[in-house]
CSV table of C-alpha atoms in Angstrom, one decimal:
chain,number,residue,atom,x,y,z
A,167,UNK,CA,24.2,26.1,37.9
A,168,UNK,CA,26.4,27.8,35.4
A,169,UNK,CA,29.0,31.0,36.4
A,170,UNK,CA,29.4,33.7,34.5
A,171,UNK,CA,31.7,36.6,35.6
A,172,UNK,CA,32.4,40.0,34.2
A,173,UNK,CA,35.0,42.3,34.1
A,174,UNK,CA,34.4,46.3,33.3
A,175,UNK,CA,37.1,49.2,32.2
A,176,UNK,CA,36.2,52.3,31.4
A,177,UNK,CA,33.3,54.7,32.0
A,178,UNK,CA,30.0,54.4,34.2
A,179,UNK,CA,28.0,54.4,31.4
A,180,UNK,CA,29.8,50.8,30.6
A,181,UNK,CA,29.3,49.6,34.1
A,182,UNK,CA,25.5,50.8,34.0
A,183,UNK,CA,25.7,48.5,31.2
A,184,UNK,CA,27.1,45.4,32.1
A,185,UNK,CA,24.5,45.5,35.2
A,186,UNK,CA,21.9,45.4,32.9
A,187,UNK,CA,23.7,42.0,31.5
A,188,UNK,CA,24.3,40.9,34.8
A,189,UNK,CA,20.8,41.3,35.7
A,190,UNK,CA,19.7,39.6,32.2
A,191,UNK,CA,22.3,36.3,33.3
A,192,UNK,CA,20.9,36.0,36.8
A,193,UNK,CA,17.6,35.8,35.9
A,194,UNK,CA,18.4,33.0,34.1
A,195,UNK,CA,19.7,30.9,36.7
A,196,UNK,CA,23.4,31.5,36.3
A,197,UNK,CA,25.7,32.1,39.7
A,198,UNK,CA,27.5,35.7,39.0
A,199,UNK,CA,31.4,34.8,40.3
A,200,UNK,CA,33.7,37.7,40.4
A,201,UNK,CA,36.0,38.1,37.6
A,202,UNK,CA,39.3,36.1,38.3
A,203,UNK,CA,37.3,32.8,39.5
A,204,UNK,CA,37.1,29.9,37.1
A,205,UNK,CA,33.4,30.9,35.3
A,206,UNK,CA,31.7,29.3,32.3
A,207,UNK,CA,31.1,32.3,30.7
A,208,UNK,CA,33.5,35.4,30.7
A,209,UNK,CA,32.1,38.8,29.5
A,210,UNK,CA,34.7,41.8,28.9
A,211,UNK,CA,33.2,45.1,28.4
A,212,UNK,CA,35.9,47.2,27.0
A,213,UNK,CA,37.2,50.9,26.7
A,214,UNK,CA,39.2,52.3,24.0
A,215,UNK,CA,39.3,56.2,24.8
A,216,UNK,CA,43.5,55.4,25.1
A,217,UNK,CA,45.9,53.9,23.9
A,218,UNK,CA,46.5,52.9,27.1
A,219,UNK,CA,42.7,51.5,27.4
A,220,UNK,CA,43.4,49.1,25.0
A,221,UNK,CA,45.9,47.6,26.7
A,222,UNK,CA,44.6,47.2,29.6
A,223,UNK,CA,41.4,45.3,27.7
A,224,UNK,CA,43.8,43.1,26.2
A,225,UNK,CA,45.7,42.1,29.7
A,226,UNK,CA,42.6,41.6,31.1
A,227,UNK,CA,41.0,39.5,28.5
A,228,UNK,CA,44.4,37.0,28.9
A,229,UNK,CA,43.5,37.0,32.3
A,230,UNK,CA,40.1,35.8,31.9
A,231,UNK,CA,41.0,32.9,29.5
A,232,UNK,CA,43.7,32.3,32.1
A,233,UNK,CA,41.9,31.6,34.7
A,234,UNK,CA,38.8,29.6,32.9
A,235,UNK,CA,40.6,27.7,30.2
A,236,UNK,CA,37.6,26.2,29.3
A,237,UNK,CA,34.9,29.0,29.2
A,238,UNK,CA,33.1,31.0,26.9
A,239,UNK,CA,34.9,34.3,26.2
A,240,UNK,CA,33.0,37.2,25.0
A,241,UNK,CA,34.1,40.9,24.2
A,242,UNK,CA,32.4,43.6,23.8
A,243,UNK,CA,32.5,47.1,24.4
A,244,UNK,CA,34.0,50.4,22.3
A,245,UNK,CA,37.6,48.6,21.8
A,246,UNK,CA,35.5,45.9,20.5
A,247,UNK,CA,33.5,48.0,18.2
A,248,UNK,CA,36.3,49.7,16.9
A,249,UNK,CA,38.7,47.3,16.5
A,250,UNK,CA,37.2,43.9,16.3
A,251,UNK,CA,39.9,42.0,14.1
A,252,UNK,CA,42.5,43.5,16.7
A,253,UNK,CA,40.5,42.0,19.9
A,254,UNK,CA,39.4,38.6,17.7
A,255,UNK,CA,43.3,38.2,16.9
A,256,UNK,CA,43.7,37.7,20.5
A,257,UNK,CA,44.4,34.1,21.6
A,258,UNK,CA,41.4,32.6,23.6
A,259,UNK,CA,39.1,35.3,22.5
A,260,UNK,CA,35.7,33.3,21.3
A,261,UNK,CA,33.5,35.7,20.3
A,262,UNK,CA,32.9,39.7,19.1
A,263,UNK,CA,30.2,41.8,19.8
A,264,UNK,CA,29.9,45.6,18.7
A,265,UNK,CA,28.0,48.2,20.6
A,266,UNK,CA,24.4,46.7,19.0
A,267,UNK,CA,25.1,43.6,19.9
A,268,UNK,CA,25.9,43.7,23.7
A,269,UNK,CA,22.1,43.8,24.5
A,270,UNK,CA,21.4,40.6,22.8
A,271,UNK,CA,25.1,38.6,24.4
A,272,UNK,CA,23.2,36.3,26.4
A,273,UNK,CA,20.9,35.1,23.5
A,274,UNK,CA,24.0,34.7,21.8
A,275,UNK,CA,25.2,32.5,24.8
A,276,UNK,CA,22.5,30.3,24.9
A,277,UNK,CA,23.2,29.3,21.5
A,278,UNK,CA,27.0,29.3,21.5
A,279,UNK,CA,29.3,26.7,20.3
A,280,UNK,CA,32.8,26.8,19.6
A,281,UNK,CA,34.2,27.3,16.9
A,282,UNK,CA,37.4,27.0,15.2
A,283,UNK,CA,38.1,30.8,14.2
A,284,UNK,CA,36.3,33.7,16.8
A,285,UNK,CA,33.2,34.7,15.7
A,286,UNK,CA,32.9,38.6,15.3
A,287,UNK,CA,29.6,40.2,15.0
A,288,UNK,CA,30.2,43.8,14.7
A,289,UNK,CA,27.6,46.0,13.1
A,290,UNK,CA,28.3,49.6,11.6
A,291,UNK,CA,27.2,52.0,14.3
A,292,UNK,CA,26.0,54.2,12.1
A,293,UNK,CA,22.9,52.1,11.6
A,294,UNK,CA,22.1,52.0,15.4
A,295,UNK,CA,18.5,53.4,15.8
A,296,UNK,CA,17.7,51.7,19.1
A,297,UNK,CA,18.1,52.6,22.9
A,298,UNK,CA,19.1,50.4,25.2
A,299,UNK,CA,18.2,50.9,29.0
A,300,UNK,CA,20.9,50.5,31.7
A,301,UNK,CA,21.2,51.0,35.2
A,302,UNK,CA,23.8,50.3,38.0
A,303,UNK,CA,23.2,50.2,41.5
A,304,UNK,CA,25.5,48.0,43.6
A,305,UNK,CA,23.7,48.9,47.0
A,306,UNK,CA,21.1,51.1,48.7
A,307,UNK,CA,23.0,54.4,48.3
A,308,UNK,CA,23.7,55.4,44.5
A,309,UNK,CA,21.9,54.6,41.3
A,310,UNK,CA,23.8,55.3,37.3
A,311,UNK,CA,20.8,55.7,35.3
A,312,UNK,CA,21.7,55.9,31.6
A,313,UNK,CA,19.3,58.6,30.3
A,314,UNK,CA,21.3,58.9,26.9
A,315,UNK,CA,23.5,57.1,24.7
A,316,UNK,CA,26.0,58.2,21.6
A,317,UNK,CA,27.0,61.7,19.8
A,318,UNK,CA,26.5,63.9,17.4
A,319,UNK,CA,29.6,65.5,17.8
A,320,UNK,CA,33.0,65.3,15.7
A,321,UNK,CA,35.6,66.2,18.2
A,322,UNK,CA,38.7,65.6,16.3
A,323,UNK,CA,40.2,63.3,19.6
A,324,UNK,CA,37.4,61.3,19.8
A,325,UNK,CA,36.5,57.8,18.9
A,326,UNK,CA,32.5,57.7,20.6
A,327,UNK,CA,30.9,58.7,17.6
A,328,UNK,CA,32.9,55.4,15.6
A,329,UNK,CA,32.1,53.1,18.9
A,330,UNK,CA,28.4,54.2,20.3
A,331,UNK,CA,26.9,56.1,16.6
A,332,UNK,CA,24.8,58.9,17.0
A,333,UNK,CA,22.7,60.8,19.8
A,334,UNK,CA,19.7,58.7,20.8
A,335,UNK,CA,17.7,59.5,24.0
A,336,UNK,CA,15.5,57.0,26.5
A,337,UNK,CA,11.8,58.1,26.3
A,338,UNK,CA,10.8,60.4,29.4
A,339,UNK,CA,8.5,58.0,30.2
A,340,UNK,CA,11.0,55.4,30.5
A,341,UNK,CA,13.1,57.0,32.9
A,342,UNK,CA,10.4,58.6,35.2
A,343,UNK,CA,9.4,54.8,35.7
A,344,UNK,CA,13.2,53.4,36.6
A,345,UNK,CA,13.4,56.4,38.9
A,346,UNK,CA,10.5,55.4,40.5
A,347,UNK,CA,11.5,51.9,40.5
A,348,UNK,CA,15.3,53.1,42.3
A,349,UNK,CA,13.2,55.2,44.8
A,350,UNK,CA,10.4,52.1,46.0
A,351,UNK,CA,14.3,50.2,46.7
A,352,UNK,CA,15.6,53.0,49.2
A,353,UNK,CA,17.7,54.4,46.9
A,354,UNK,CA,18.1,58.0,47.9
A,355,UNK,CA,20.6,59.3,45.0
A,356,UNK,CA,20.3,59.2,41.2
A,357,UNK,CA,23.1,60.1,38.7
A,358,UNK,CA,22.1,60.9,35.2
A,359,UNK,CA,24.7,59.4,33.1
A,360,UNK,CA,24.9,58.9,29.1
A,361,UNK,CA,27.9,59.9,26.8
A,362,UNK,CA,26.4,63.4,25.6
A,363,UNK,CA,23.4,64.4,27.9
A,364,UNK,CA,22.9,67.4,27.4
A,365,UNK,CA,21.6,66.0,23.8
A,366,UNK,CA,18.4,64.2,25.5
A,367,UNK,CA,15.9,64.2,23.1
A,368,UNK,CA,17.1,66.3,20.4
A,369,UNK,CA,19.5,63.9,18.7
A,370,UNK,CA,19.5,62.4,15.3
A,371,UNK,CA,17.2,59.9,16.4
A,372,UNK,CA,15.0,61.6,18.8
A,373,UNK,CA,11.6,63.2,17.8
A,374,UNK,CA,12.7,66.3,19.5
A,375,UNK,CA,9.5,66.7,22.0
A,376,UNK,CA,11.5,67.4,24.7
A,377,UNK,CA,15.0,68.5,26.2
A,378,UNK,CA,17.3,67.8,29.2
A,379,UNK,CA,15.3,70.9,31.0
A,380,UNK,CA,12.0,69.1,30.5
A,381,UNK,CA,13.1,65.6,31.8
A,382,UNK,CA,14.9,67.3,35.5
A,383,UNK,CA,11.7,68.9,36.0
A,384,UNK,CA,9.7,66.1,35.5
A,385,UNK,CA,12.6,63.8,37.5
A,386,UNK,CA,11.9,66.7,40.4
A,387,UNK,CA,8.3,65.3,41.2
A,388,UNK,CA,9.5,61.3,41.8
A,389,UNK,CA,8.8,61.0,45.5
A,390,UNK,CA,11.3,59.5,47.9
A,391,UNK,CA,15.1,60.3,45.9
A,392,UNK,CA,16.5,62.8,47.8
A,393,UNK,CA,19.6,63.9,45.3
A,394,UNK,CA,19.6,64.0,41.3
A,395,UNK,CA,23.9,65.0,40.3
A,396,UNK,CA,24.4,65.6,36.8
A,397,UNK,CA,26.9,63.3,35.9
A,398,UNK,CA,28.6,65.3,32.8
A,399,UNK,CA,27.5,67.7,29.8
A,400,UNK,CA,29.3,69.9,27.8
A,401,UNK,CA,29.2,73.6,28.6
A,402,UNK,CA,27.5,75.2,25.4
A,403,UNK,CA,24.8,72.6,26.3
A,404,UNK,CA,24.6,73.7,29.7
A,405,UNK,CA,22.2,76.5,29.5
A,406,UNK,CA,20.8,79.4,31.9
A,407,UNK,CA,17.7,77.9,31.9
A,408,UNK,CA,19.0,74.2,33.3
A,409,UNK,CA,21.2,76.1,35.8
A,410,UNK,CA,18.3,78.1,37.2
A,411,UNK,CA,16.7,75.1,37.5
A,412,UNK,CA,19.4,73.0,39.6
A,413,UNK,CA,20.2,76.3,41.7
A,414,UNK,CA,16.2,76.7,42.9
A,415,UNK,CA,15.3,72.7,43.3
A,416,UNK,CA,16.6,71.5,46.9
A,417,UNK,CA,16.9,67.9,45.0
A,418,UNK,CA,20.0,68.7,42.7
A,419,UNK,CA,22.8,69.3,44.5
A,420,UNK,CA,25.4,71.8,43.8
A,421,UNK,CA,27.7,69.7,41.5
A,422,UNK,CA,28.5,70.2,37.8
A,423,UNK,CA,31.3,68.2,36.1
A,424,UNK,CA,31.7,70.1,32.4
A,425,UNK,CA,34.6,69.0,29.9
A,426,UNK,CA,37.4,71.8,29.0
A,427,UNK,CA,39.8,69.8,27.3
A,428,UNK,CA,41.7,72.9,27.0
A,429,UNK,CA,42.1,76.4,28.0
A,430,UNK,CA,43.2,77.7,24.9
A,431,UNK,CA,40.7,78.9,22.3
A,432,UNK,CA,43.4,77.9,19.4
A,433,UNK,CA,43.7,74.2,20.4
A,434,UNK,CA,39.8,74.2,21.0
A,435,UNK,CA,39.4,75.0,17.2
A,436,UNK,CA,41.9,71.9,16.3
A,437,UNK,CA,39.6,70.2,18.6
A,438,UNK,CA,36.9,70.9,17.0
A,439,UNK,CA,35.4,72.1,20.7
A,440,UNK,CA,31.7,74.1,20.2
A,441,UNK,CA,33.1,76.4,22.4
A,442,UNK,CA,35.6,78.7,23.5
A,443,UNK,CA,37.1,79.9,26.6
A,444,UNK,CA,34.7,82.6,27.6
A,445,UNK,CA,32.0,80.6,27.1
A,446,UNK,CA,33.6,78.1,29.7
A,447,UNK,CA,34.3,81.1,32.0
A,448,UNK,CA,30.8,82.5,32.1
A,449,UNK,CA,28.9,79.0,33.0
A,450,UNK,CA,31.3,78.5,35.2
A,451,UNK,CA,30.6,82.3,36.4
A,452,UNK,CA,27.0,81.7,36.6
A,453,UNK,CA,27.0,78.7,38.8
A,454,UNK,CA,28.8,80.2,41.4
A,455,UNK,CA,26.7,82.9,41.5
A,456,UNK,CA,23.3,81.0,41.6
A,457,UNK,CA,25.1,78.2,43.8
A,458,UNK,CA,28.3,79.4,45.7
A,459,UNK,CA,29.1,76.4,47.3
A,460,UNK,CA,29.4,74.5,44.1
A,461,UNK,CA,31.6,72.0,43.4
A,462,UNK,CA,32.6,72.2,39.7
A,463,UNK,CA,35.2,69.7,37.9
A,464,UNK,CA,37.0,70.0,34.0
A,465,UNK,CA,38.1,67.4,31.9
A,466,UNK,CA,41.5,68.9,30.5
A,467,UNK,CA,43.2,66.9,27.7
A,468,UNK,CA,47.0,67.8,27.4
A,469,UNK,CA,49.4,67.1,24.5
A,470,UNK,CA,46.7,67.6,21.6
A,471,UNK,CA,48.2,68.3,18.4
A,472,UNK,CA,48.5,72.1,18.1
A,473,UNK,CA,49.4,72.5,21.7
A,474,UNK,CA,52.0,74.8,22.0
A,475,UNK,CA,54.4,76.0,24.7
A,476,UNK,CA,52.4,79.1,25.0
A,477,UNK,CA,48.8,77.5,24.6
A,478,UNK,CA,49.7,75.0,27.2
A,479,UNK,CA,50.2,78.1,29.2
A,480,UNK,CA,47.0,79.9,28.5
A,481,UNK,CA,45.7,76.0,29.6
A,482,UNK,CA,47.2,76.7,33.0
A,483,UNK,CA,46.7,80.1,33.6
A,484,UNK,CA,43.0,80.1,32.7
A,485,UNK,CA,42.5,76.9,35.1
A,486,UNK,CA,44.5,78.5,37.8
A,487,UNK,CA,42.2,81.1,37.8
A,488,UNK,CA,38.9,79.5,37.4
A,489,UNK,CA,37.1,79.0,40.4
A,490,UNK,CA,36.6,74.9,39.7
A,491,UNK,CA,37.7,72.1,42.4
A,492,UNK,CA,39.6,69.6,40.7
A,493,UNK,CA,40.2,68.1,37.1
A,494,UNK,CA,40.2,64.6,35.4
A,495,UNK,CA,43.6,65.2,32.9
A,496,UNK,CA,43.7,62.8,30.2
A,497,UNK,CA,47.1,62.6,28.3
A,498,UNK,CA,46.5,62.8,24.3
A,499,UNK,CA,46.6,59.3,23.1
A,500,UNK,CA,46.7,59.3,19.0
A,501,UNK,CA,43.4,57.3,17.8
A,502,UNK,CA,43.1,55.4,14.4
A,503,UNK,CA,40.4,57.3,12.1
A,504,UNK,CA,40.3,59.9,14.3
A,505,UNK,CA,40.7,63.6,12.2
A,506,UNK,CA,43.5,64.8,14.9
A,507,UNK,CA,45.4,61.3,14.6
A,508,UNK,CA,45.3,61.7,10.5
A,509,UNK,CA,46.4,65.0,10.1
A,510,UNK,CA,50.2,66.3,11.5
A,511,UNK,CA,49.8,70.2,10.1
A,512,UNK,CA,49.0,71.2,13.7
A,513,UNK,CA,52.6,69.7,15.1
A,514,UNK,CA,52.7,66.8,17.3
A,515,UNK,CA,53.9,66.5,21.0
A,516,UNK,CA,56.7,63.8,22.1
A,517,UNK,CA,55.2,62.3,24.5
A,518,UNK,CA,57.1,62.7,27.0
A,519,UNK,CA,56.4,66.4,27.5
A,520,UNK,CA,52.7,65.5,27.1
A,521,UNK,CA,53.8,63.2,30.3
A,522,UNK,CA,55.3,66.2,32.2
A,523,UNK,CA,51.9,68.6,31.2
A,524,UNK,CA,49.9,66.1,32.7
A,525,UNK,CA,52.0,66.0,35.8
A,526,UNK,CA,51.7,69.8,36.0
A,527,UNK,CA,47.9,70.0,35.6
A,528,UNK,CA,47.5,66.9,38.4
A,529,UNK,CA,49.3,68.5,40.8
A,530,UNK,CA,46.9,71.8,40.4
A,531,UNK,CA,44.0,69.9,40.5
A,532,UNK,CA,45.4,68.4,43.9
A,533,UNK,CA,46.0,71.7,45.1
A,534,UNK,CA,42.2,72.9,43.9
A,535,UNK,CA,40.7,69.5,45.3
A,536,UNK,CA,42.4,70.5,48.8
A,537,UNK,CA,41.4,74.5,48.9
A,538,UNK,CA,38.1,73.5,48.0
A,539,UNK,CA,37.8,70.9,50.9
A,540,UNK,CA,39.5,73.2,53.5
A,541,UNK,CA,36.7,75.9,52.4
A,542,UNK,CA,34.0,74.0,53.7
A,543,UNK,CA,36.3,72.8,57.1
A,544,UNK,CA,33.5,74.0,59.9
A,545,UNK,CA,30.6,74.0,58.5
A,546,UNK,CA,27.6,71.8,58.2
A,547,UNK,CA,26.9,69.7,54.9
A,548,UNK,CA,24.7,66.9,54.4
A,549,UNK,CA,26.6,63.7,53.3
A,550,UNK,CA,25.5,60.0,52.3
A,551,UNK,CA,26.7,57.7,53.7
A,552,UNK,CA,27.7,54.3,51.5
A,553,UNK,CA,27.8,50.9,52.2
A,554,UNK,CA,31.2,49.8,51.9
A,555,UNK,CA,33.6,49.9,55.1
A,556,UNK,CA,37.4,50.7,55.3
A,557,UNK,CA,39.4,49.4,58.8
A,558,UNK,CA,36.7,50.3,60.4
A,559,UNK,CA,35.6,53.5,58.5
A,560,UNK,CA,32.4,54.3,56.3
A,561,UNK,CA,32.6,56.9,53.4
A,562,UNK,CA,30.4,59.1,51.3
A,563,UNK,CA,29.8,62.5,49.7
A,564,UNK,CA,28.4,65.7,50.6
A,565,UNK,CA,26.2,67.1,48.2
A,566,UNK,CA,28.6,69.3,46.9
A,567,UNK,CA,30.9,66.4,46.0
A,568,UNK,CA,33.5,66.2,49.0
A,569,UNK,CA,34.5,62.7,50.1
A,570,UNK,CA,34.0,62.8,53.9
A,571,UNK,CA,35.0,59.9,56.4
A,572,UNK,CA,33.6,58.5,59.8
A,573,UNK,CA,33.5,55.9,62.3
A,574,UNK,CA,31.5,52.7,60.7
A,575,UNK,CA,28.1,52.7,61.2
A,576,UNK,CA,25.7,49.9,60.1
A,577,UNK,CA,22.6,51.9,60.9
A,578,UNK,CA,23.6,55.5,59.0
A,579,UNK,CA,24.5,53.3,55.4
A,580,UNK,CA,22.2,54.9,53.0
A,581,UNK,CA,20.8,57.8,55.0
A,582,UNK,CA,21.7,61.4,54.7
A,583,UNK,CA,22.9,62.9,57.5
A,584,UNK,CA,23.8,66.3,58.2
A,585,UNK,CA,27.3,66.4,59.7
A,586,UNK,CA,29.9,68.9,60.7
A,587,UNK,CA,33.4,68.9,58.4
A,588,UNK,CA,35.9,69.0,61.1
A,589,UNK,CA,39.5,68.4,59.6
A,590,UNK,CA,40.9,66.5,56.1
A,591,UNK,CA,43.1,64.1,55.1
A,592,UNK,CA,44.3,64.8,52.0
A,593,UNK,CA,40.8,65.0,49.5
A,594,UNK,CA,39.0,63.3,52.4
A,595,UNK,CA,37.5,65.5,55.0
A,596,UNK,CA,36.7,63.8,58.4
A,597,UNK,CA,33.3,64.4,60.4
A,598,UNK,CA,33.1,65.5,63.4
């Protein structure tokens, strides 16, 4: 039988993705072999939100010609998209697919040869109509179901637009049947994931029938998942309406995970952000009024052009004094085509302060991360409890997002159990 092995950077919607190709492989008789092993096939799905990203697709695509000299190497993915001659110019790299192609890679496989230049097959994402499915679910505890896919935003950091094209939605039909199909396999959590999703079903490519709204309440009736998490969406999207929603339905848990990028309202106009700080400040506001035991998390992007002494400092004071439990702090990496990477009116940050920002905001989101754990120390919160096993330990989440630690357990892995927090280690809380 033939091997194929895949490797993943990036995002969840990515790895949601490349299970759908794994799925697509297997069915065809091909032996998945984990990435590293000599494989007939390689597949690298790629990332290209940093600078940084890109690198790391690039050592790992060496890698995977490394170890199987003789294989079929395909890459795909956003680094891919947007900078196909870049990934092609790499040596051992056989073949190019952009974000349209990736759903067809194993049709492309079957027909394969090699060739003496890489093949590159990269189509303009702006002429992506077409929704492709994708789900991940590694075991009986978790499902990423990809609800939505692209942007119609023009942040001037980002690169999704360029690498995924515009907002285009799953039919609610479509995702009512894979939830249904997650909960007849024991599942008992689903997390809605897609790039933008608050824009479900009102993007440039969607007939605008429905919402986000619409699709939770019709997601509430599947039978047998116990917990729907939100997996991201940006705060002017997140409206009273949804949150009234998740804060009266037992089967959304209290978790909400809404981009900042910053917490200064000049630097969100250089961004571009359709937002400003007191917007921010009253979702959060709200949530922990319908839902006080909420677990809320930022993305906060430090060292944008336009970033300031001061406005670093309106960044950190509003954060300190937001009632959110931990952030994801990206440092500013400067993107070709992007509108912040061709413009310098705005001033530029050496990059080494944008190091020592990111240090500072990482060390408050530790501190956040552990006062919002050691809030919850003796009480009672149901968690779920995943498969894998850690010298001789099982973890999971509560419902409101803390990581929580026991004694190994074949028999609990992917039930809910209500459990006592009784001390923490760090971000971890133990049960008692």
């Amino acid at each position: 039988m033939p091997r194929v092995s895949f490797h993943t950077l990036g995002c969840k919607l990515n790895f949601a993705e490349t299970s759908g190709l794994r799925r697509v492989f297997a069915e065809q008789d091909y032996t998945i072999v984990p990435f590293g092993e000599e494989a007939d096939v390689v597949v690298v799905n790629t990332c290209s939100v940093t600078a940084e990203a890109d690198r790391k697709c690039r050592q790992v695509i060496r890698r995977g010609r490394r170890t199987s000299p003789d294989a079929c190497v395909i890459v795909t993915g956003c680094y891919a998209q947007l900078q196909p001659q870049e990934v092609a110019a790499i040596e051992g790299v056989d073949v190019v697919l952009g974000t349209q192609e990736k759903a067809q890679l194993y049709q492309l496989v079957k027909s394969f040869g090699r060739r003496e230049h890489t093949q590159v097959n990269v189509s303009c994402t702006g002429d992506i109509r077409s929704f492709d499915p994708a789900l991940l679910s590694s075991d009986r505890t978790r499902a990423f179901l990809k609800i939505q896919d692209g942007c119609d935003y023009s942040c001037a950091f980002c690169t999704i637009p360029a690498a995924r094209g515009k907002s285009r939605s799953a039919s609610p039909e479509q995702v009512i049947k894979q939830a249904q199909s997650i909960a007849t396999r024991g599942i008992k959590e689903i997390v809605l994931t897609g790039v933008n999703i608050g824009l479900f079903g009102q993007g440039t490519y969607d007939a605008g029938s429905t919402d986000l709204l619409a699709l939770l309440q019709q997601l509430s009736a599947v039978k047998d998942v116990e917990r729907y998490r939100i997996s991201s969406i940006e705060p002017n999207l997140l409206t009273e309406a949804i949150l009234n929603f998740v804060g009266s339905t037992p089967s959304f848990v209290p978790h909400f995970h809404i981009p900042l990028q910053s917490g200064d309202d000049t630097v969100l106009g250089i961004m571009r952000r359709r937002y400003r700080r007191h917007v921010y400040a009253s979702r959060v506001a709200r949530i922990i009024e319908l839902m006080p035991d909420a677990c809320i998390g930022a993305d906060v992007i430090v060292g944008h052009p336009g970033e300031t002494p001061e406005r670093f400092d309106n960044t950190c004071c509003f954060l300190e004094e937001l009632p959110i439990s931990y952030l994801h702090v990206f440092t500013y990496s400067e993107r070709p085509g992007t509108a912040a990477a061709n413009t310098t009116c705005h001033g530029t940050v050496p990059r080494h302060i944008r190091s020592e920002r990111s240090r500072i905001l990482r060390s408050l989101s530790g501190r956040k991360r552990t006062a919002f754990t050691e809030r919850f120390l003796g009480t009672t919160r149901p968690v779920l409890w995943e498969h894998a096993a850690s010298n001789g330990h099982m973890y999971g989440f509560t419902d409101n997002y803390i990581r929580t630690r026991r004694r190994f357990n074949a028999e609990r892995v992917g039930t809910v159990e209500e459990v006592r927090l009784m001390q923490h280690d760090g971000a971890v809380a133990l049960a008692g």
